[in-house]
Amino acid sequence: GENMNTIGIVYYSFTGNVLRMVKELEKGIEEVGGKFKSYRVAEVKADEIFQQDIIVMASPANGSEEIEKEFFQPFMENNQKQFQGKKVYIFGSWGWGEGYFLEKWKKQLEEFGAILVAEPILCNGYPNGETRKALQEMGKILVEK
C-alpha cells in the first residue's frame, strides 16, 4: 500500500555469505510487496540511498571486530551527518572472533543519531535455515515498520 517503507540495501560481501543473507532479506520484502534497491557499498551513491525510508546495511567482520575497511568504514564517516534521524537496520556475518563488530557498528550509528529499527541478525559463516528464515521475516517487518 501507500504507507509501505522503501528500503535501500547497502552491502559488502567477501565470501558470498553476506550476499546470501541479503537475498533472504530481499525475499521477505518482495513477499509483502515491498520496494527495495540494493547496492554494493563500492558503488553506492549516497544521495540515492539516503532518500529511502529505511537504510539496511550488511557487512562481514573485517579482521579485528570491525566492519569492512576499504569501503564501508569510509561510507560511514563520509555520511555521518546524513544518518541523523534516519531509520537503519544492520546485519552481517563473521568467521572468527566473537562477532562483536555488529555491537560496535550499532554504537557508532547511535552516536550518529540514527534510529535502529530492530536488533541485528548475526551469523557465523554460511547462513543456516534458521538465519535465512529470520532474515525473510525481518524483510517483511521492515516494509511495515
CSV table of N, CA and C in Angstrom, one decimal:
chain,number,residue,atom,x,y,z
A,1,GLY,N,0.8,-1.2,0.0
A,1,GLY,CA,0.0,0.0,0.0
A,1,GLY,C,0.9,1.3,0.0
A,2,GLU,N,0.2,2.4,0.2
A,2,GLU,CA,0.9,3.7,0.1
A,2,GLU,C,1.9,3.9,1.2
A,3,ASN,N,1.6,3.4,2.4
A,3,ASN,CA,2.5,3.7,3.5
A,3,ASN,C,3.5,2.6,3.8
A,4,MET,N,3.9,2.0,2.8
A,4,MET,CA,5.0,1.0,2.9
A,4,MET,C,6.3,1.7,2.8
A,5,ASN,N,7.3,1.3,3.6
A,5,ASN,CA,8.6,1.8,3.5
A,5,ASN,C,9.4,1.4,2.2
A,6,THR,N,10.1,2.4,1.7
A,6,THR,CA,11.1,2.0,0.7
A,6,THR,C,12.4,1.7,1.4
A,7,ILE,N,13.1,0.7,0.9
A,7,ILE,CA,14.3,0.2,1.6
A,7,ILE,C,15.5,0.2,0.7
A,8,GLY,N,16.5,0.8,1.2
A,8,GLY,CA,17.8,0.8,0.5
A,8,GLY,C,18.8,-0.1,1.2
A,9,ILE,N,19.3,-1.0,0.4
A,9,ILE,CA,20.2,-2.0,1.0
A,9,ILE,C,21.7,-1.8,0.5
A,10,VAL,N,22.6,-1.6,1.4
A,10,VAL,CA,24.0,-1.4,1.1
A,10,VAL,C,24.8,-2.6,1.7
A,11,TYR,N,25.5,-3.3,0.9
A,11,TYR,CA,26.2,-4.4,1.4
A,11,TYR,C,27.6,-4.6,0.9
A,12,TYR,N,28.4,-5.3,1.6
A,12,TYR,CA,29.7,-5.8,1.1
A,12,TYR,C,29.8,-7.3,1.4
A,13,SER,N,30.1,-8.0,0.4
A,13,SER,CA,30.2,-9.5,0.5
A,13,SER,C,31.6,-10.0,0.0
A,14,PHE,N,32.3,-10.6,0.9
A,14,PHE,CA,33.6,-11.1,0.5
A,14,PHE,C,33.6,-12.5,0.1
A,15,THR,N,33.0,-13.4,0.9
A,15,THR,CA,33.0,-14.8,0.5
A,15,THR,C,31.6,-15.2,-0.1
A,16,GLY,N,30.7,-14.3,0.0
A,16,GLY,CA,29.3,-14.6,-0.5
A,16,GLY,C,28.3,-14.8,0.6
A,17,ASN,N,28.7,-15.0,1.8
A,17,ASN,CA,27.8,-15.2,2.9
A,17,ASN,C,26.9,-14.0,3.1
A,18,VAL,N,27.4,-12.8,3.1
A,18,VAL,CA,26.6,-11.6,3.3
A,18,VAL,C,25.6,-11.5,2.2
A,19,LEU,N,26.1,-11.7,1.0
A,19,LEU,CA,25.1,-11.6,-0.2
A,19,LEU,C,24.0,-12.6,-0.1
A,20,ARG,N,24.3,-13.8,0.4
A,20,ARG,CA,23.2,-14.8,0.7
A,20,ARG,C,22.2,-14.3,1.7
A,21,MET,N,22.7,-13.6,2.7
A,21,MET,CA,21.9,-13.1,3.7
A,21,MET,C,21.0,-12.0,3.1
A,22,VAL,N,21.6,-11.1,2.3
A,22,VAL,CA,20.9,-10.0,1.6
A,22,VAL,C,19.7,-10.6,0.8
A,23,LYS,N,20.0,-11.6,0.0
A,23,LYS,CA,19.0,-12.3,-0.8
A,23,LYS,C,17.8,-12.7,0.0
A,24,GLU,N,18.0,-13.3,1.2
A,24,GLU,CA,16.9,-13.7,2.0
A,24,GLU,C,16.1,-12.6,2.5
A,25,LEU,N,16.7,-11.5,2.9
A,25,LEU,CA,16.0,-10.3,3.3
A,25,LEU,C,15.1,-9.7,2.2
A,26,GLU,N,15.7,-9.7,1.0
A,26,GLU,CA,15.0,-9.2,-0.2
A,26,GLU,C,13.8,-10.1,-0.5
A,27,LYS,N,13.9,-11.4,-0.3
A,27,LYS,CA,12.8,-12.3,-0.5
A,27,LYS,C,11.6,-12.0,0.4
A,28,GLY,N,11.9,-11.7,1.6
A,28,GLY,CA,10.9,-11.3,2.6
A,28,GLY,C,10.2,-10.0,2.2
A,29,ILE,N,11.0,-9.0,1.7
A,29,ILE,CA,10.5,-7.7,1.3
A,29,ILE,C,9.5,-7.9,0.1
A,30,GLU,N,10.0,-8.7,-0.9
A,30,GLU,CA,9.2,-9.0,-2.1
A,30,GLU,C,7.9,-9.7,-1.7
A,31,GLU,N,7.9,-10.6,-0.7
A,31,GLU,CA,6.8,-11.4,-0.4
A,31,GLU,C,5.6,-10.5,0.1
A,32,VAL,N,5.9,-9.4,0.7
A,32,VAL,CA,4.8,-8.5,1.2
A,32,VAL,C,4.7,-7.3,0.2
A,33,GLY,N,5.3,-7.4,-1.0
A,33,GLY,CA,5.1,-6.4,-2.0
A,33,GLY,C,5.9,-5.1,-1.7
A,34,GLY,N,6.9,-5.2,-0.9
A,34,GLY,CA,7.8,-4.0,-0.6
A,34,GLY,C,8.7,-3.6,-1.8
A,35,LYS,N,9.2,-2.4,-1.7
A,35,LYS,CA,10.1,-1.9,-2.7
A,35,LYS,C,11.5,-1.7,-2.1
A,36,PHE,N,12.5,-2.2,-2.8
A,36,PHE,CA,13.9,-2.0,-2.3
A,36,PHE,C,14.9,-1.8,-3.5
A,37,LYS,N,16.0,-1.2,-3.2
A,37,LYS,CA,17.1,-1.1,-4.1
A,37,LYS,C,18.3,-1.6,-3.4
A,38,SER,N,19.1,-2.5,-4.0
A,38,SER,CA,20.3,-3.0,-3.4
A,38,SER,C,21.6,-2.4,-4.1
A,39,TYR,N,22.6,-2.1,-3.3
A,39,TYR,CA,23.8,-1.6,-3.9
A,39,TYR,C,25.0,-2.2,-3.2
A,40,ARG,N,26.0,-2.6,-4.0
A,40,ARG,CA,27.3,-2.9,-3.4
A,40,ARG,C,27.9,-1.6,-2.8
A,41,VAL,N,28.5,-1.7,-1.6
A,41,VAL,CA,28.9,-0.4,-1.0
A,41,VAL,C,29.9,0.3,-1.9
A,42,ALA,N,30.7,-0.4,-2.7
A,42,ALA,CA,31.7,0.2,-3.5
A,42,ALA,C,31.1,1.1,-4.6
A,43,GLU,N,29.8,0.8,-4.9
A,43,GLU,CA,29.1,1.5,-6.0
A,43,GLU,C,28.0,2.5,-5.5
A,44,VAL,N,27.7,2.5,-4.2
A,44,VAL,CA,26.5,3.2,-3.7
A,44,VAL,C,26.7,4.7,-3.9
A,45,LYS,N,25.6,5.3,-4.3
A,45,LYS,CA,25.5,6.8,-4.3
A,45,LYS,C,24.7,7.3,-3.1
A,46,ALA,N,25.4,8.1,-2.3
A,46,ALA,CA,24.8,8.5,-1.0
A,46,ALA,C,23.5,9.2,-1.2
A,47,ASP,N,23.4,10.1,-2.2
A,47,ASP,CA,22.1,10.8,-2.4
A,47,ASP,C,21.0,9.9,-2.7
A,48,GLU,N,21.2,8.8,-3.4
A,48,GLU,CA,20.2,7.8,-3.7
A,48,GLU,C,19.8,7.1,-2.5
A,49,ILE,N,20.7,6.6,-1.8
A,49,ILE,CA,20.4,5.7,-0.6
A,49,ILE,C,19.8,6.4,0.5
A,50,PHE,N,20.1,7.7,0.7
A,50,PHE,CA,19.5,8.4,1.9
A,50,PHE,C,18.2,8.9,1.6
A,51,GLN,N,17.7,8.7,0.3
A,51,GLN,CA,16.3,9.1,0.0
A,51,GLN,C,15.3,8.0,0.5
A,52,GLN,N,15.8,6.8,0.7
A,52,GLN,CA,14.9,5.7,1.1
A,52,GLN,C,14.5,5.8,2.5
A,53,ASP,N,13.3,5.2,2.9
A,53,ASP,CA,12.8,5.4,4.2
A,53,ASP,C,13.7,4.6,5.3
A,54,ILE,N,14.1,3.5,4.9
A,54,ILE,CA,15.0,2.7,5.8
A,54,ILE,C,16.3,2.3,5.0
A,55,ILE,N,17.4,2.5,5.7
A,55,ILE,CA,18.7,2.0,5.1
A,55,ILE,C,19.1,0.8,5.8
A,56,VAL,N,19.3,-0.3,5.0
A,56,VAL,CA,19.8,-1.6,5.6
A,56,VAL,C,21.2,-1.7,5.2
A,57,MET,N,22.1,-2.0,6.1
A,57,MET,CA,23.5,-2.2,5.8
A,57,MET,C,24.0,-3.6,6.3
A,58,ALA,N,24.8,-4.2,5.4
A,58,ALA,CA,25.3,-5.6,5.8
A,58,ALA,C,26.7,-5.7,5.4
A,59,SER,N,27.5,-6.1,6.4
A,59,SER,CA,28.9,-6.2,6.2
A,59,SER,C,29.5,-7.5,6.9
A,60,PRO,N,30.5,-8.1,6.4
A,60,PRO,CA,31.2,-9.1,7.2
A,60,PRO,C,32.1,-8.4,8.2
A,61,ALA,N,32.5,-9.2,9.1
A,61,ALA,CA,33.6,-8.7,10.1
A,61,ALA,C,34.9,-8.7,9.3
A,62,ASN,N,35.6,-7.6,9.6
A,62,ASN,CA,36.9,-7.4,8.9
A,62,ASN,C,38.0,-7.4,10.0
A,63,GLY,N,38.8,-8.5,9.9
A,63,GLY,CA,39.9,-8.5,10.9
A,63,GLY,C,39.5,-8.4,12.3
A,64,SER,N,39.9,-7.4,13.0
A,64,SER,CA,39.7,-7.3,14.5
A,64,SER,C,38.4,-6.6,14.8
A,65,GLU,N,37.3,-7.4,14.6
A,65,GLU,CA,36.0,-6.9,15.1
A,65,GLU,C,35.6,-5.6,14.5
A,66,GLU,N,35.8,-5.4,13.2
A,66,GLU,CA,35.3,-4.1,12.6
A,66,GLU,C,34.5,-4.4,11.3
A,67,ILE,N,33.8,-3.4,10.9
A,67,ILE,CA,33.1,-3.6,9.6
A,67,ILE,C,34.1,-3.5,8.5
A,68,GLU,N,33.8,-3.9,7.3
A,68,GLU,CA,34.7,-3.9,6.2
A,68,GLU,C,35.4,-2.5,6.0
A,69,LYS,N,36.7,-2.6,5.9
A,69,LYS,CA,37.6,-1.4,6.0
A,69,LYS,C,37.6,-0.5,4.7
A,70,GLU,N,37.7,-1.1,3.6
A,70,GLU,CA,38.1,-0.3,2.4
A,70,GLU,C,36.9,0.6,1.9
A,71,PHE,N,35.7,0.1,2.0
A,71,PHE,CA,34.6,0.9,1.5
A,71,PHE,C,33.6,1.3,2.6
A,72,PHE,N,33.3,0.3,3.5
A,72,PHE,CA,32.2,0.6,4.5
A,72,PHE,C,32.6,1.6,5.5
A,73,GLN,N,33.9,1.5,6.0
A,73,GLN,CA,34.3,2.5,7.0
A,73,GLN,C,34.2,3.9,6.5
A,74,PRO,N,34.8,4.1,5.3
A,74,PRO,CA,34.7,5.5,4.7
A,74,PRO,C,33.2,5.9,4.5
A,75,PHE,N,32.4,5.0,4.0
A,75,PHE,CA,31.0,5.3,3.8
A,75,PHE,C,30.3,5.8,5.1
A,76,MET,N,30.7,5.2,6.2
A,76,MET,CA,30.1,5.6,7.5
A,76,MET,C,30.6,7.0,7.8
A,77,GLU,N,31.9,7.2,7.7
A,77,GLU,CA,32.5,8.5,8.1
A,77,GLU,C,32.0,9.6,7.2
A,78,ASN,N,32.0,9.4,5.9
A,78,ASN,CA,31.6,10.4,4.9
A,78,ASN,C,30.1,10.9,5.1
A,79,ASN,N,29.3,10.0,5.6
A,79,ASN,CA,27.9,10.2,5.6
A,79,ASN,C,27.3,10.4,7.0
A,80,GLN,N,28.2,10.6,7.9
A,80,GLN,CA,27.9,10.7,9.3
A,80,GLN,C,26.6,11.6,9.6
A,81,LYS,N,26.6,12.8,9.0
A,81,LYS,CA,25.5,13.8,9.2
A,81,LYS,C,24.2,13.3,8.6
A,82,GLN,N,24.2,12.5,7.5
A,82,GLN,CA,23.0,12.0,6.9
A,82,GLN,C,22.3,10.9,7.7
A,83,PHE,N,23.1,10.3,8.6
A,83,PHE,CA,22.5,9.3,9.4
A,83,PHE,C,21.6,9.8,10.5
A,84,GLN,N,21.7,11.1,10.8
A,84,GLN,CA,20.9,11.8,11.8
A,84,GLN,C,19.4,11.6,11.6
A,85,GLY,N,18.8,10.9,12.5
A,85,GLY,CA,17.3,10.8,12.4
A,85,GLY,C,16.9,9.7,11.4
A,86,LYS,N,17.8,9.0,10.8
A,86,LYS,CA,17.5,8.0,9.8
A,86,LYS,C,17.2,6.7,10.4
A,87,LYS,N,16.2,6.0,9.8
A,87,LYS,CA,15.9,4.6,10.3
A,87,LYS,C,16.9,3.7,9.6
A,88,VAL,N,17.5,2.8,10.4
A,88,VAL,CA,18.6,2.0,9.9
A,88,VAL,C,18.4,0.5,10.5
A,89,TYR,N,18.8,-0.4,9.7
A,89,TYR,CA,18.9,-1.8,10.1
A,89,TYR,C,20.2,-2.4,9.7
A,90,ILE,N,20.9,-3.1,10.5
A,90,ILE,CA,22.2,-3.7,10.2
A,90,ILE,C,22.2,-5.2,10.4
A,91,PHE,N,23.0,-5.9,9.6
A,91,PHE,CA,23.3,-7.4,9.9
A,91,PHE,C,24.6,-7.7,9.3
A,92,GLY,N,25.0,-9.0,9.5
A,92,GLY,CA,26.3,-9.4,8.9
A,92,GLY,C,26.7,-10.8,9.3
A,93,SER,N,27.9,-11.2,8.8
A,93,SER,CA,28.4,-12.5,9.2
A,93,SER,C,29.9,-12.3,9.6
A,94,TRP,N,30.3,-13.3,10.3
A,94,TRP,CA,31.7,-13.3,10.8
A,94,TRP,C,32.3,-14.7,10.7
A,95,GLY,N,33.6,-14.7,10.6
A,95,GLY,CA,34.3,-16.0,10.5
A,95,GLY,C,35.1,-16.4,11.7
A,96,TRP,N,35.7,-15.4,12.4
A,96,TRP,CA,36.4,-15.6,13.6
A,96,TRP,C,36.2,-14.5,14.5
A,97,GLY,N,36.7,-14.6,15.8
A,97,GLY,CA,36.4,-13.6,16.8
A,97,GLY,C,35.1,-13.9,17.4
A,98,GLU,N,34.4,-12.9,17.9
A,98,GLU,CA,33.2,-13.1,18.7
A,98,GLU,C,31.9,-12.6,17.9
A,99,GLY,N,32.2,-11.9,16.8
A,99,GLY,CA,31.0,-11.2,16.2
A,99,GLY,C,30.6,-9.9,16.8
A,100,TYR,N,31.5,-9.4,17.7
A,100,TYR,CA,31.3,-8.2,18.4
A,100,TYR,C,31.2,-7.0,17.5
A,101,PHE,N,31.7,-7.1,16.3
A,101,PHE,CA,31.7,-5.9,15.4
A,101,PHE,C,30.4,-5.3,15.2
A,102,LEU,N,29.3,-6.1,15.2
A,102,LEU,CA,28.0,-5.5,15.0
A,102,LEU,C,27.6,-4.6,16.2
A,103,GLU,N,28.0,-5.0,17.4
A,103,GLU,CA,27.7,-4.1,18.5
A,103,GLU,C,28.4,-2.8,18.4
A,104,LYS,N,29.6,-2.8,17.9
A,104,LYS,CA,30.4,-1.6,17.7
A,104,LYS,C,29.8,-0.7,16.7
A,105,TRP,N,29.3,-1.4,15.6
A,105,TRP,CA,28.6,-0.7,14.5
A,105,TRP,C,27.4,0.0,15.0
A,106,LYS,N,26.6,-0.7,15.8
A,106,LYS,CA,25.4,-0.2,16.3
A,106,LYS,C,25.6,1.0,17.2
A,107,LYS,N,26.7,1.0,18.0
A,107,LYS,CA,27.0,2.1,18.8
A,107,LYS,C,27.4,3.3,18.0
A,108,GLN,N,28.2,3.1,16.9
A,108,GLN,CA,28.6,4.2,16.0
A,108,GLN,C,27.3,4.8,15.4
A,109,LEU,N,26.4,4.0,15.0
A,109,LEU,CA,25.2,4.6,14.4
A,109,LEU,C,24.3,5.4,15.4
A,110,GLU,N,24.3,4.9,16.6
A,110,GLU,CA,23.6,5.6,17.7
A,110,GLU,C,24.2,6.9,17.9
A,111,GLU,N,25.5,6.9,17.9
A,111,GLU,CA,26.3,8.2,18.1
A,111,GLU,C,26.0,9.2,17.0
A,112,PHE,N,25.8,8.7,15.8
A,112,PHE,CA,25.5,9.5,14.6
A,112,PHE,C,24.0,10.0,14.7
A,113,GLY,N,23.2,9.5,15.6
A,113,GLY,CA,21.8,9.9,15.7
A,113,GLY,C,20.9,9.1,14.9
A,114,ALA,N,21.3,7.9,14.4
A,114,ALA,CA,20.4,7.0,13.6
A,114,ALA,C,19.5,6.3,14.5
A,115,ILE,N,18.4,5.9,13.9
A,115,ILE,CA,17.4,5.1,14.7
A,115,ILE,C,17.4,3.6,14.3
A,116,LEU,N,17.9,2.8,15.1
A,116,LEU,CA,18.0,1.3,14.8
A,116,LEU,C,16.6,0.7,15.0
A,117,VAL,N,16.0,0.2,13.9
A,117,VAL,CA,14.6,-0.2,14.0
A,117,VAL,C,14.5,-1.7,14.5
A,118,ALA,N,15.5,-2.4,14.6
A,118,ALA,CA,15.5,-3.8,15.1
A,118,ALA,C,16.9,-4.3,15.5
A,119,GLU,N,16.9,-5.4,16.2
A,119,GLU,CA,18.2,-6.0,16.6
A,119,GLU,C,18.9,-6.6,15.4
A,120,PRO,N,20.2,-6.4,15.3
A,120,PRO,CA,20.9,-7.0,14.2
A,120,PRO,C,20.9,-8.6,14.2
A,121,ILE,N,20.9,-9.1,13.0
A,121,ILE,CA,21.0,-10.6,12.8
A,121,ILE,C,22.4,-10.9,12.4
A,122,LEU,N,23.0,-11.8,13.2
A,122,LEU,CA,24.4,-12.1,13.0
A,122,LEU,C,24.5,-13.6,12.7
A,123,CYS,N,25.4,-13.9,11.7
A,123,CYS,CA,25.6,-15.4,11.6
A,123,CYS,C,27.0,-15.7,11.4
A,124,ASN,N,27.4,-16.9,11.8
A,124,ASN,CA,28.8,-17.3,11.7
A,124,ASN,C,28.9,-18.1,10.5
A,125,GLY,N,29.6,-17.5,9.5
A,125,GLY,CA,29.8,-18.2,8.2
A,125,GLY,C,28.5,-18.3,7.4
A,126,TYR,N,28.3,-19.5,6.8
A,126,TYR,CA,27.2,-19.7,5.9
A,126,TYR,C,25.8,-19.6,6.6
A,127,PRO,N,24.9,-18.7,6.1
A,127,PRO,CA,23.6,-18.6,6.9
A,127,PRO,C,22.8,-19.9,6.8
A,128,ASN,N,22.5,-20.4,8.0
A,128,ASN,CA,21.7,-21.7,8.1
A,128,ASN,C,20.2,-21.4,7.9
A,129,GLY,N,19.4,-22.4,8.0
A,129,GLY,CA,18.0,-22.3,7.7
A,129,GLY,C,17.3,-21.3,8.7
A,130,GLU,N,17.7,-21.4,9.9
A,130,GLU,CA,17.1,-20.5,11.0
A,130,GLU,C,17.4,-19.0,10.6
A,131,THR,N,18.7,-18.8,10.3
A,131,THR,CA,19.1,-17.4,9.9
A,131,THR,C,18.4,-16.9,8.7
A,132,ARG,N,18.2,-17.8,7.7
A,132,ARG,CA,17.6,-17.4,6.5
A,132,ARG,C,16.1,-17.0,6.7
A,133,LYS,N,15.5,-17.8,7.6
A,133,LYS,CA,14.1,-17.6,7.9
A,133,LYS,C,13.9,-16.3,8.7
A,134,ALA,N,14.9,-16.0,9.6
A,134,ALA,CA,14.8,-14.8,10.4
A,134,ALA,C,15.0,-13.6,9.5
A,135,LEU,N,15.9,-13.7,8.5
A,135,LEU,CA,16.1,-12.6,7.6
A,135,LEU,C,14.8,-12.3,6.7
A,136,GLN,N,14.2,-13.4,6.3
A,136,GLN,CA,13.0,-13.2,5.5
A,136,GLN,C,11.9,-12.5,6.3
A,137,GLU,N,11.8,-12.9,7.6
A,137,GLU,CA,10.8,-12.3,8.5
A,137,GLU,C,11.1,-10.8,8.7
A,138,MET,N,12.4,-10.5,8.8
A,138,MET,CA,12.9,-9.2,9.0
A,138,MET,C,12.5,-8.3,7.8
A,139,GLY,N,12.7,-8.9,6.6
A,139,GLY,CA,12.3,-8.2,5.4
A,139,GLY,C,10.9,-7.7,5.4
A,140,LYS,N,10.0,-8.6,5.9
A,140,LYS,CA,8.6,-8.3,6.0
A,140,LYS,C,8.3,-7.2,7.0
A,141,ILE,N,9.0,-7.3,8.1
A,141,ILE,CA,8.9,-6.3,9.2
A,141,ILE,C,9.3,-4.9,8.8
A,142,LEU,N,10.4,-4.9,8.1
A,142,LEU,CA,11.0,-3.6,7.7
A,142,LEU,C,10.0,-2.8,6.8
A,143,VAL,N,9.4,-3.5,5.9
A,143,VAL,CA,8.5,-2.9,4.9
A,143,VAL,C,7.3,-2.2,5.7
A,144,GLU,N,7.0,-2.8,6.8
A,144,GLU,CA,5.8,-2.3,7.5
A,144,GLU,C,6.1,-1.5,8.8
A,145,LYS,N,7.3,-1.3,9.1
A,145,LYS,CA,7.8,-0.6,10.3
A,145,LYS,C,7.3,0.9,10.3
